[in-house]
Protein backbone atom coordinates (compact mmCIF):
# COMPACT_ATOMS: atom_id res chain seq x y z
CA UNK A 1 0.00 0.00 0.00
CA UNK A 2 1.51 3.29 -1.02
CA UNK A 3 1.52 6.04 1.52
CA UNK A 4 0.69 9.70 1.29
CA UNK A 5 2.82 12.34 2.99
CA UNK A 6 1.72 15.92 3.62
CA UNK A 7 4.38 18.59 3.83
CA UNK A 8 3.52 22.00 5.22
CA UNK A 9 5.59 24.68 3.47
CA UNK A 10 3.19 27.55 4.12
CA UNK A 11 5.02 30.78 4.80
CA UNK A 12 8.33 29.36 3.64
CA UNK A 13 10.41 31.39 1.20
CA UNK A 14 12.45 30.01 -1.68
CA UNK A 15 14.37 27.76 -1.76
CA UNK A 16 13.10 26.15 1.46
CA UNK A 17 10.02 24.40 -0.06
CA UNK A 18 12.13 22.74 -2.75
CA UNK A 19 14.78 21.51 -0.30
CA UNK A 20 12.08 20.20 2.05
CA UNK A 21 10.42 18.33 -0.84
CA UNK A 22 13.75 16.90 -1.93
CA UNK A 23 14.42 15.61 1.59
CA UNK A 24 10.91 14.23 2.02
CA UNK A 25 11.04 12.37 -1.30
CA UNK A 26 14.36 10.77 -0.39
CA UNK A 27 12.71 8.97 2.50
CA UNK A 28 9.76 7.74 0.45
CA UNK A 29 9.21 4.66 -1.70
CA UNK A 30 8.33 4.48 -5.37
CA UNK A 31 4.59 4.96 -5.76
CA UNK A 32 4.25 7.10 -2.63
CA UNK A 33 2.62 10.50 -2.98
CA UNK A 34 3.93 13.74 -1.51
CA UNK A 35 1.54 16.63 -1.07
CA UNK A 36 3.42 19.88 -0.60
CA UNK A 37 1.36 22.83 0.60
CA UNK A 38 2.85 26.15 -0.50
CA UNK A 39 1.86 29.80 -0.63
CA UNK A 40 4.99 31.11 -2.36
CA UNK A 41 4.24 31.91 -5.98
CA UNK A 42 7.83 31.21 -7.07
CA UNK A 43 7.87 27.81 -5.38
CA UNK A 44 4.63 27.07 -7.24
CA UNK A 45 6.72 27.23 -10.42
CA UNK A 46 10.10 25.86 -9.35
CA UNK A 47 8.97 22.90 -7.22
CA UNK A 48 6.85 21.30 -9.99
CA UNK A 49 9.53 22.06 -12.60
CA UNK A 50 12.21 20.47 -10.48
CA UNK A 51 10.07 17.40 -9.73
CA UNK A 52 9.22 16.92 -13.42
CA UNK A 53 12.90 17.18 -14.33
CA UNK A 54 13.57 14.44 -11.79
CA UNK A 55 11.04 12.31 -13.68
CA UNK A 56 8.23 12.26 -11.11
CA UNK A 57 4.52 12.68 -11.85
CA UNK A 58 3.36 16.12 -10.81
CA UNK A 59 0.04 17.88 -10.45
CA UNK A 60 -0.75 21.32 -9.10
CA UNK A 61 -3.98 22.18 -7.39
CA UNK A 62 -4.96 25.75 -6.55
CA UNK A 63 -6.44 25.42 -3.09
CA UNK A 64 -7.17 29.06 -2.35
CA UNK A 65 -6.08 32.51 -3.54
CA UNK A 66 -2.30 32.31 -3.38
CA UNK A 67 -2.23 28.78 -1.97
CA UNK A 68 -1.37 25.64 -3.86
CA UNK A 69 -0.83 21.94 -3.33
CA UNK A 70 1.89 20.38 -5.41
CA UNK A 71 1.18 16.66 -5.64
CA UNK A 72 4.23 14.59 -6.48
CA UNK A 73 4.11 10.85 -7.14
CA UNK A 74 7.53 9.31 -6.69
CA UNK A 75 8.39 7.35 -9.81
CA UNK A 76 11.99 6.32 -9.31
CA UNK B 1 -19.44 41.83 -12.75
CA UNK B 2 -19.45 38.26 -11.44
CA UNK B 3 -20.52 36.90 -14.79
CA UNK B 4 -17.89 39.00 -16.53
CA UNK B 5 -15.05 37.81 -14.31
CA UNK B 6 -16.24 34.21 -14.55
CA UNK B 7 -15.97 34.53 -18.29
CA UNK B 8 -12.48 36.01 -17.99
CA UNK B 9 -11.37 33.15 -15.72
CA UNK B 10 -12.14 30.48 -18.28
CA UNK B 11 -10.66 32.42 -21.18
CA UNK B 12 -7.58 30.64 -22.57
CA UNK B 13 -5.73 33.92 -23.27
CA UNK B 14 -6.35 35.13 -19.73
CA UNK B 15 -4.99 31.84 -18.41
CA UNK B 16 -1.87 31.92 -20.55
CA UNK B 17 -1.06 35.62 -20.18
CA UNK B 18 -2.33 36.64 -16.75
CA UNK B 19 -2.95 33.51 -14.68
CA UNK B 20 -0.24 30.95 -15.26
CA UNK B 21 3.44 31.73 -14.80
CA UNK B 22 5.26 32.69 -17.98
CA UNK B 23 8.30 30.74 -19.08
CA UNK B 24 11.54 32.27 -17.75
CA UNK B 25 12.63 32.97 -21.31
CA UNK B 26 9.62 35.25 -21.86
CA UNK B 27 10.65 37.16 -18.75
CA UNK B 28 14.23 37.43 -19.98
CA UNK B 29 13.21 38.84 -23.36
CA UNK B 30 10.69 41.31 -21.93
CA UNK B 31 13.06 42.56 -19.23
CA UNK B 32 15.65 43.09 -21.96
CA UNK B 33 13.18 45.04 -24.08
CA UNK B 34 12.35 47.37 -21.20
CA UNK B 35 16.00 47.73 -20.14
CA UNK B 36 16.67 48.95 -23.68
CA UNK B 37 13.62 51.25 -23.45
CA UNK B 38 15.05 52.61 -20.18
CA UNK B 39 18.40 53.45 -21.70
CA UNK B 40 16.89 54.88 -24.88
CA UNK B 41 14.02 56.87 -23.34
CA UNK B 42 15.28 57.74 -19.86
CA UNK B 43 19.01 57.81 -20.65
CA UNK B 44 19.82 55.41 -17.85
CA UNK B 45 19.66 51.64 -17.33
CA UNK B 46 17.54 50.06 -14.60
CA UNK B 47 18.80 50.26 -11.02
CA UNK B 48 17.16 49.56 -7.67
CA UNK B 49 19.43 49.79 -4.65
CA UNK B 50 20.96 53.25 -5.07
CA UNK B 51 17.52 54.68 -4.39
CA UNK B 52 17.25 52.65 -1.18
CA UNK B 53 20.20 54.61 0.24
CA UNK B 54 18.23 57.81 -0.39
CA UNK B 55 15.25 56.26 1.39
CA UNK B 56 17.62 55.58 4.28
CA UNK B 57 18.74 59.21 4.32
CA UNK B 58 15.13 60.44 4.37
CA UNK B 59 14.17 58.03 7.15
CA UNK B 60 17.28 59.01 9.12
CA UNK B 61 16.22 62.64 8.78
CA UNK B 62 12.75 61.77 10.08
CA UNK B 63 14.27 60.47 13.31
CA UNK B 64 16.46 63.55 13.65
CA UNK B 65 19.68 62.44 11.95
CA UNK B 66 21.62 64.27 9.28
CA UNK B 67 23.70 62.92 6.40
CA UNK B 68 24.84 66.34 5.14
CA UNK B 69 28.42 65.77 6.28
CA UNK B 70 28.68 62.26 4.81
CA UNK B 71 31.07 61.79 1.92
CA UNK B 72 28.52 59.61 0.09
CA UNK B 73 25.91 62.39 0.00
CA UNK B 74 28.42 65.27 -0.28
CA UNK B 75 28.01 66.06 -3.99
CA UNK B 76 25.75 68.91 -5.02
CA UNK B 77 23.65 66.53 -7.10
CA UNK B 78 23.09 64.19 -4.12
CA UNK B 79 22.25 67.11 -1.83
CA UNK B 80 19.80 68.55 -4.36
CA UNK B 81 18.14 65.14 -4.75
CA UNK B 82 17.74 64.70 -1.00
CA UNK B 83 16.44 68.25 -0.59
CA UNK B 84 13.85 67.81 -3.37
CA UNK B 85 12.27 64.84 -1.58
CA UNK B 86 10.99 61.40 -2.66
CA UNK B 87 8.28 62.61 -5.03
CA UNK B 88 10.85 64.33 -7.26
CA UNK B 89 13.15 61.31 -7.31
CA UNK B 90 12.64 59.14 -10.42
CA UNK B 91 14.34 56.14 -8.78
CA UNK B 92 11.88 56.26 -5.88
CA UNK B 93 8.93 56.22 -8.25
CA UNK B 94 10.48 53.34 -10.18
CA UNK B 95 10.88 51.26 -7.02
CA UNK B 96 7.34 52.05 -5.86
CA UNK B 97 6.14 51.24 -9.36
CA UNK B 98 7.86 47.85 -9.12
CA UNK B 99 5.90 47.05 -5.95
CA UNK B 100 2.66 48.25 -7.58
CA UNK B 101 3.30 46.30 -10.77
CA UNK B 102 3.92 43.08 -8.84
CA UNK B 103 0.77 43.69 -6.76
CA UNK B 104 -1.26 44.18 -9.94
CA UNK B 105 0.20 40.98 -11.39
CA UNK B 106 -0.84 38.84 -8.40
CA UNK B 107 -4.27 40.44 -8.05
CA UNK B 108 -5.16 39.98 -11.71
CA UNK B 109 -4.15 36.32 -11.30
CA UNK B 110 -6.34 36.13 -8.19
CA UNK B 111 -3.33 34.96 -6.18
CA UNK B 112 -2.76 37.59 -3.50
CA UNK B 113 -2.30 36.45 0.07
CA UNK B 114 -0.58 38.21 2.94
CA UNK B 115 2.11 35.88 4.21
CA UNK B 116 2.94 36.43 7.85
CA UNK B 117 6.38 35.80 9.25
CA UNK B 118 6.26 32.29 10.65
CA UNK B 119 9.39 31.70 12.69
CA UNK B 120 12.17 33.49 14.55
CA UNK B 121 14.59 32.07 12.03
CA UNK B 122 12.86 34.04 9.28
CA UNK B 123 13.20 37.24 11.31
CA UNK B 124 16.92 36.69 11.85
CA UNK B 125 17.39 35.77 8.18
CA UNK B 126 15.50 38.85 6.96
CA UNK B 127 17.39 41.23 9.28
CA UNK B 128 20.81 39.77 8.57
CA UNK B 129 20.18 39.32 4.85
CA UNK B 130 18.81 42.84 4.49
CA UNK B 131 21.76 44.41 6.28
CA UNK B 132 24.31 42.42 4.24
CA UNK B 133 22.60 43.32 0.96
CA UNK B 134 22.24 47.00 1.82
CA UNK B 135 25.86 47.42 2.93
CA UNK B 136 27.25 45.28 0.12
CA UNK B 137 25.28 47.10 -2.56
CA UNK B 138 26.54 50.50 -1.40
CA UNK B 139 30.24 49.67 -1.48
CA UNK B 140 29.99 47.63 -4.70
CA UNK B 141 27.95 50.28 -6.60
CA UNK B 142 24.70 48.37 -6.78
CA UNK B 143 22.67 45.19 -6.57
CA UNK B 144 21.81 42.40 -8.98
CA UNK B 145 20.15 44.95 -11.22
CA UNK B 146 22.40 48.03 -11.22
CA UNK B 147 25.81 46.44 -10.69
CA UNK B 148 25.23 43.00 -12.23
CA UNK B 149 22.60 43.15 -14.98
CA UNK B 150 22.96 46.78 -16.04
CA UNK B 151 26.72 46.67 -15.41
CA UNK B 152 27.31 43.69 -17.68
CA UNK B 153 24.90 44.95 -20.33
CA UNK B 154 26.70 48.33 -20.24
CA UNK B 155 29.86 46.44 -21.27
CA UNK B 156 31.53 47.19 -17.95
CA UNK B 157 34.11 44.72 -16.63
CA UNK B 158 32.90 45.57 -13.11
CA UNK B 159 29.69 43.61 -13.80
CA UNK B 160 31.65 40.40 -14.41
CA UNK B 161 33.79 40.84 -11.30
CA UNK B 162 30.60 41.48 -9.35
CA UNK B 163 29.07 38.29 -10.81
CA UNK B 164 32.01 36.13 -9.75
CA UNK B 165 31.96 37.26 -6.12
CA UNK B 166 28.16 37.27 -6.01
CA UNK B 167 28.24 33.61 -7.01
CA UNK B 168 30.74 32.79 -4.23
CA UNK B 169 28.55 34.67 -1.76
CA UNK B 170 25.47 32.76 -2.92
CA UNK B 171 27.25 29.44 -2.23
CA UNK B 172 28.18 30.54 1.29
CA UNK B 173 24.64 31.89 1.76
CA UNK B 174 23.17 28.54 0.65
CA UNK B 175 25.29 26.67 3.20
CA UNK B 176 24.21 29.07 5.95
CA UNK B 177 20.57 28.83 4.90
CA UNK B 178 20.48 25.04 5.01
CA UNK B 179 22.38 24.91 8.30
CA UNK B 180 20.75 27.69 10.31
CA UNK B 181 17.69 29.18 8.64
CA UNK B 182 15.41 26.28 7.78
CA UNK C 1 -10.47 18.04 -32.50
CA UNK C 2 -10.47 20.43 -29.63
CA UNK C 3 -14.24 20.43 -29.17
CA UNK C 4 -14.33 16.94 -27.75
CA UNK C 5 -15.45 16.83 -24.13
CA UNK C 6 -12.56 16.65 -21.74
CA UNK C 7 -12.58 14.37 -18.78
CA UNK C 8 -11.96 15.98 -15.45
CA UNK C 9 -8.66 14.18 -15.06
CA UNK C 10 -7.27 14.08 -18.56
CA UNK C 11 -3.69 13.35 -17.39
CA UNK C 12 -4.79 10.16 -15.72
CA UNK C 13 -4.30 11.83 -12.37
CA UNK C 14 -2.32 10.90 -9.34
CA UNK C 15 -4.31 8.67 -6.99
CA UNK C 16 -4.73 10.34 -3.66
CA UNK C 17 -6.96 9.71 -0.71
CA UNK C 18 -10.20 11.61 -0.81
CA UNK C 19 -9.94 13.99 2.03
CA UNK C 20 -12.80 15.77 3.64
CA UNK C 21 -11.07 19.04 4.22
CA UNK C 22 -13.44 21.95 4.17
CA UNK C 23 -12.11 24.45 1.74
CA UNK C 24 -12.65 28.14 1.87
CA UNK C 25 -14.57 29.51 -1.02
CA UNK C 26 -12.07 31.19 -3.32
CA UNK C 27 -12.44 34.91 -3.47
CA UNK C 28 -12.24 36.54 -6.81
CA UNK C 29 -9.48 39.16 -6.91
CA UNK C 30 -9.77 40.05 -10.59
CA UNK C 31 -11.85 43.22 -9.93
CA UNK C 32 -9.15 44.36 -7.49
CA UNK C 33 -6.57 43.62 -10.16
CA UNK C 34 -8.43 45.80 -12.65
CA UNK C 35 -8.62 48.51 -10.00
CA UNK C 36 -4.86 48.22 -9.40
CA UNK C 37 -4.24 48.60 -13.12
CA UNK C 38 -6.41 51.72 -13.33
CA UNK C 39 -4.65 53.18 -10.27
CA UNK C 40 -1.22 52.58 -11.81
CA UNK C 41 -2.29 54.39 -14.98
CA UNK C 42 -3.99 57.19 -13.01
CA UNK C 43 -0.93 57.75 -10.80
CA UNK C 44 1.19 57.88 -13.95
CA UNK C 45 -1.03 60.56 -15.44
CA UNK C 46 -1.16 62.55 -12.20
CA UNK C 47 2.63 62.38 -11.85
CA UNK C 48 3.18 63.59 -15.38
CA UNK C 49 0.78 66.51 -14.88
CA UNK C 50 2.03 67.58 -11.46
CA UNK C 51 5.67 66.54 -11.09
CA UNK C 52 6.88 65.89 -14.61
CA UNK C 53 7.09 63.43 -17.45
CA UNK C 54 10.36 61.92 -16.27
CA UNK C 55 9.06 60.65 -12.91
CA UNK C 56 5.91 59.40 -14.64
CA UNK C 57 8.06 57.44 -17.10
CA UNK C 58 10.07 55.92 -14.24
CA UNK C 59 6.86 55.01 -12.39
CA UNK C 60 5.52 53.21 -15.45
CA UNK C 61 8.84 51.49 -16.19
CA UNK C 62 8.96 50.29 -12.58
CA UNK C 63 5.42 48.94 -12.82
CA UNK C 64 6.28 47.09 -16.02
CA UNK C 65 9.43 45.60 -14.46
CA UNK C 66 7.44 44.49 -11.41
CA UNK C 67 4.75 42.97 -13.60
CA UNK C 68 7.26 41.07 -15.76
CA UNK C 69 9.26 39.84 -12.75
CA UNK C 70 6.14 38.52 -11.02
CA UNK C 71 4.48 36.99 -14.09
CA UNK C 72 7.59 35.06 -15.11
CA UNK C 73 8.76 34.42 -11.51
CA UNK C 74 12.08 35.85 -12.62
CA UNK C 75 14.59 35.67 -9.79
CA UNK C 76 18.20 36.81 -9.98
CA UNK C 77 18.84 35.25 -6.58
CA UNK C 78 17.79 31.79 -7.77
CA UNK C 79 19.92 32.14 -10.90
CA UNK C 80 23.02 32.40 -8.69
CA UNK C 81 21.89 30.06 -5.91
CA UNK C 82 20.23 27.10 -7.61
CA UNK C 83 23.23 25.79 -9.58
CA UNK C 84 24.91 25.06 -6.26
CA UNK C 85 21.89 24.33 -4.09
CA UNK C 86 19.59 22.26 -6.29
CA UNK C 87 21.55 21.81 -9.52
CA UNK C 88 18.84 23.61 -11.48
CA UNK C 89 20.01 26.15 -14.06
CA UNK C 90 16.80 27.16 -15.87
CA UNK C 91 16.88 30.64 -14.33
CA UNK C 92 20.65 30.91 -14.76
CA UNK C 93 20.22 30.34 -18.48
CA UNK C 94 17.34 32.82 -18.65
CA UNK C 95 19.41 35.50 -16.87
CA UNK C 96 22.31 34.87 -19.27
CA UNK C 97 19.90 35.25 -22.19
CA UNK C 98 18.73 38.58 -20.76
CA UNK C 99 22.37 39.69 -20.43
CA UNK C 100 23.00 38.84 -24.08
CA UNK C 101 19.91 40.53 -25.52
CA UNK C 102 20.31 43.65 -23.38
CA UNK C 103 24.01 43.86 -24.25
CA UNK C 104 23.14 44.08 -27.94
CA UNK C 105 20.54 46.80 -27.38
CA UNK C 106 22.74 48.83 -25.02
CA UNK C 107 25.75 48.58 -27.34
CA UNK C 108 23.64 49.83 -30.25
CA UNK C 109 22.34 52.84 -28.29
CA UNK C 110 25.79 53.67 -26.91
CA UNK C 111 27.49 53.28 -30.27
CA UNK C 112 24.84 55.43 -31.94
CA UNK C 113 25.51 58.25 -29.47
CA UNK C 114 29.28 57.77 -29.79
CA UNK C 115 29.34 58.06 -33.59
CA UNK C 116 27.19 61.19 -33.49
CA UNK C 117 29.57 62.76 -31.02
CA UNK C 118 26.90 62.81 -28.32
CA UNK C 119 27.60 61.86 -24.70
CA UNK C 120 27.24 58.08 -24.31
CA UNK C 121 24.23 57.36 -22.03
CA UNK C 122 24.44 55.14 -18.94
CA UNK C 123 28.21 55.40 -18.51
CA UNK C 124 27.75 55.95 -14.78
CA UNK C 125 27.12 52.20 -14.63
CA UNK C 126 30.72 51.55 -15.68
CA UNK C 127 32.24 51.65 -12.19
CA UNK C 128 35.70 51.11 -10.64
CA UNK C 129 36.77 47.56 -9.83
CA UNK C 130 38.39 47.19 -6.42
CA UNK C 131 38.34 45.15 -3.25
CA UNK C 132 35.09 46.94 -2.44
CA UNK C 133 33.45 45.34 -5.51
CA UNK C 134 34.53 41.89 -4.37
CA UNK C 135 33.58 42.33 -0.71
CA UNK C 136 30.29 44.08 -1.52
CA UNK C 137 29.21 41.48 -4.09
CA UNK C 138 30.17 38.65 -1.73
CA UNK C 139 28.11 40.19 1.10
CA UNK C 140 25.22 40.76 -1.29
CA UNK C 141 25.37 37.12 -2.40
CA UNK C 142 25.10 35.83 1.17
CA UNK C 143 22.37 38.31 2.05
CA UNK C 144 20.09 37.65 -0.91
CA UNK C 145 20.09 33.88 -0.35
CA UNK C 146 19.24 33.99 3.35
CA UNK C 147 16.72 36.83 2.95
CA UNK C 148 14.98 35.04 0.05
CA UNK C 149 15.36 37.78 -2.54
CA UNK C 150 17.67 40.48 -3.84
CA UNK C 151 16.67 44.13 -4.17
CA UNK C 152 14.26 43.74 -7.09
CA UNK C 153 13.06 40.39 -5.76
CA UNK C 154 12.41 41.87 -2.33
CA UNK C 155 10.39 44.77 -3.76
CA UNK C 156 8.42 42.34 -5.92
CA UNK C 157 7.66 40.12 -2.91
CA UNK C 158 6.59 43.13 -0.86
CA UNK C 159 3.99 43.67 -3.60
CA UNK C 160 3.02 40.00 -3.31
CA UNK C 161 2.40 40.38 0.43
CA UNK C 162 5.38 38.70 2.08
CA UNK C 163 5.87 39.85 5.66
CA UNK C 164 9.42 38.53 5.69
CA UNK C 165 10.45 40.66 2.72
CA UNK C 166 8.88 43.80 4.21
CA UNK C 167 11.22 43.27 7.14
CA UNK C 168 14.24 42.58 4.93
CA UNK C 169 13.45 45.67 2.82
CA UNK C 170 13.59 47.80 5.97
CA UNK C 171 16.95 46.34 6.95
CA UNK C 172 18.17 46.64 3.35
CA UNK C 173 17.53 50.37 3.75
CA UNK C 174 19.32 50.42 7.12
CA UNK C 175 22.24 48.50 5.60
CA UNK C 176 22.36 50.97 2.69
CA UNK C 177 22.61 53.82 5.16
CA UNK C 178 25.46 52.08 7.01
CA UNK C 179 27.20 51.41 3.69
CA UNK C 180 26.77 55.04 2.69
CA UNK C 181 28.19 56.13 6.08
CA UNK C 182 31.33 54.01 5.52
CA UNK C 183 31.56 54.75 1.80
CA UNK C 184 34.23 57.43 2.27
CA UNK C 185 36.56 54.90 3.91
CA UNK C 186 36.11 52.34 1.09
CA UNK C 187 36.55 55.06 -1.50
CA UNK C 188 39.73 56.46 0.03
CA UNK C 189 41.39 53.09 0.60
CA UNK C 190 40.24 50.98 -2.34
CA UNK C 191 37.78 52.40 -4.86
CA UNK C 192 39.92 55.42 -5.75
CA UNK C 193 42.69 53.13 -7.05
CA UNK C 194 40.29 50.77 -8.87
CA UNK C 195 40.16 50.89 -12.67
CA UNK C 196 36.88 51.44 -14.54
CA UNK C 197 36.99 49.23 -17.60
CA UNK C 198 34.59 49.91 -20.50
CA UNK C 199 35.08 46.88 -22.75
CA UNK C 200 34.85 48.80 -26.08
CA UNK C 201 37.93 50.75 -24.94
CA UNK C 202 39.81 47.44 -24.81
CA UNK C 203 38.37 45.39 -27.68
CA UNK C 204 36.73 48.03 -29.87
CA UNK C 205 32.92 48.26 -30.17
CA UNK C 206 32.34 45.19 -32.31
CA UNK C 207 35.07 43.24 -30.55
CA UNK C 208 33.60 43.99 -27.11
CA UNK C 209 30.14 42.78 -28.11
CA UNK C 210 31.54 39.63 -29.73
CA UNK C 211 33.80 38.81 -26.77
CA UNK C 212 30.97 39.37 -24.30
CA UNK C 213 28.41 37.32 -26.26
CA UNK C 214 30.98 34.54 -26.62
CA UNK C 215 31.57 34.45 -22.85
CA UNK C 216 27.81 34.46 -22.20
CA UNK C 217 27.38 31.58 -24.68
CA UNK C 218 30.13 29.57 -22.95
CA UNK C 219 28.50 30.14 -19.54
CA UNK C 220 25.11 29.16 -20.99
CA UNK C 221 26.53 25.87 -22.28
CA UNK C 222 28.28 25.25 -18.95
CA UNK C 223 24.98 25.88 -17.09
CA UNK C 224 23.11 23.52 -19.40
CA UNK C 225 25.69 20.75 -18.97
CA UNK C 226 25.80 21.32 -15.21
CA UNK C 227 22.06 20.69 -14.86
CA UNK C 228 22.23 17.54 -16.98
CA UNK C 229 25.25 16.18 -15.11
CA UNK C 230 23.53 16.85 -11.79
CA UNK C 231 20.38 15.02 -12.88
CA UNK C 232 22.33 12.01 -14.12
CA UNK C 233 24.29 11.68 -10.89
CA UNK C 234 21.08 11.97 -8.87
CA UNK C 235 19.54 9.10 -10.78
CA UNK C 236 21.70 6.26 -9.42
mmCIF file of C-alpha atoms in Angstrom, chain A residues 8 10-13 15-16 19-20 23 39 45-46 49 62 65-67, chain B residues 19 21-24 109-113 115-116 118 122 177-178 181-182:
data_model
loop_
_atom_site.group_PDB
_atom_site.id
_atom_site.type_symbol
_atom_site.label_atom_id
_atom_site.label_comp_id
_atom_site.label_asym_id
_atom_site.label_seq_id
_atom_site.Cartn_x
_atom_site.Cartn_y
_atom_site.Cartn_z
ATOM 1 C CA UNK A 8 3.517 22.004 5.217
ATOM 2 C CA UNK A 10 3.188 27.546 4.117
ATOM 3 C CA UNK A 11 5.018 30.778 4.805
ATOM 4 C CA UNK A 12 8.329 29.363 3.636
ATOM 5 C CA UNK A 13 10.410 31.393 1.203
ATOM 6 C CA UNK A 15 14.369 27.757 -1.762
ATOM 7 C CA UNK A 16 13.099 26.154 1.461
ATOM 8 C CA UNK A 19 14.776 21.507 -0.299
ATOM 9 C CA UNK A 20 12.084 20.198 2.047
ATOM 10 C CA UNK A 23 14.421 15.606 1.594
ATOM 11 C CA UNK A 39 1.858 29.803 -0.632
ATOM 12 C CA UNK A 45 6.722 27.226 -10.415
ATOM 13 C CA UNK A 46 10.104 25.864 -9.353
ATOM 14 C CA UNK A 49 9.531 22.058 -12.603
ATOM 15 C CA UNK A 62 -4.962 25.746 -6.554
ATOM 16 C CA UNK A 65 -6.080 32.510 -3.536
ATOM 17 C CA UNK A 66 -2.303 32.310 -3.384
ATOM 18 C CA UNK A 67 -2.232 28.777 -1.973
ATOM 19 C CA UNK B 19 -2.948 33.508 -14.685
ATOM 20 C CA UNK B 21 3.444 31.733 -14.801
ATOM 21 C CA UNK B 22 5.258 32.695 -17.976
ATOM 22 C CA UNK B 23 8.300 30.740 -19.082
ATOM 23 C CA UNK B 24 11.540 32.266 -17.750
ATOM 24 C CA UNK B 109 -4.152 36.318 -11.304
ATOM 25 C CA UNK B 110 -6.340 36.127 -8.189
ATOM 26 C CA UNK B 111 -3.332 34.965 -6.181
ATOM 27 C CA UNK B 112 -2.760 37.586 -3.499
ATOM 28 C CA UNK B 113 -2.304 36.454 0.066
ATOM 29 C CA UNK B 115 2.111 35.881 4.213
ATOM 30 C CA UNK B 116 2.936 36.435 7.852
ATOM 31 C CA UNK B 118 6.260 32.288 10.645
ATOM 32 C CA UNK B 122 12.855 34.042 9.284
ATOM 33 C CA UNK B 177 20.566 28.832 4.896
ATOM 34 C CA UNK B 178 20.479 25.041 5.007
ATOM 35 C CA UNK B 181 17.690 29.178 8.644
ATOM 36 C CA UNK B 182 15.408 26.275 7.776
#
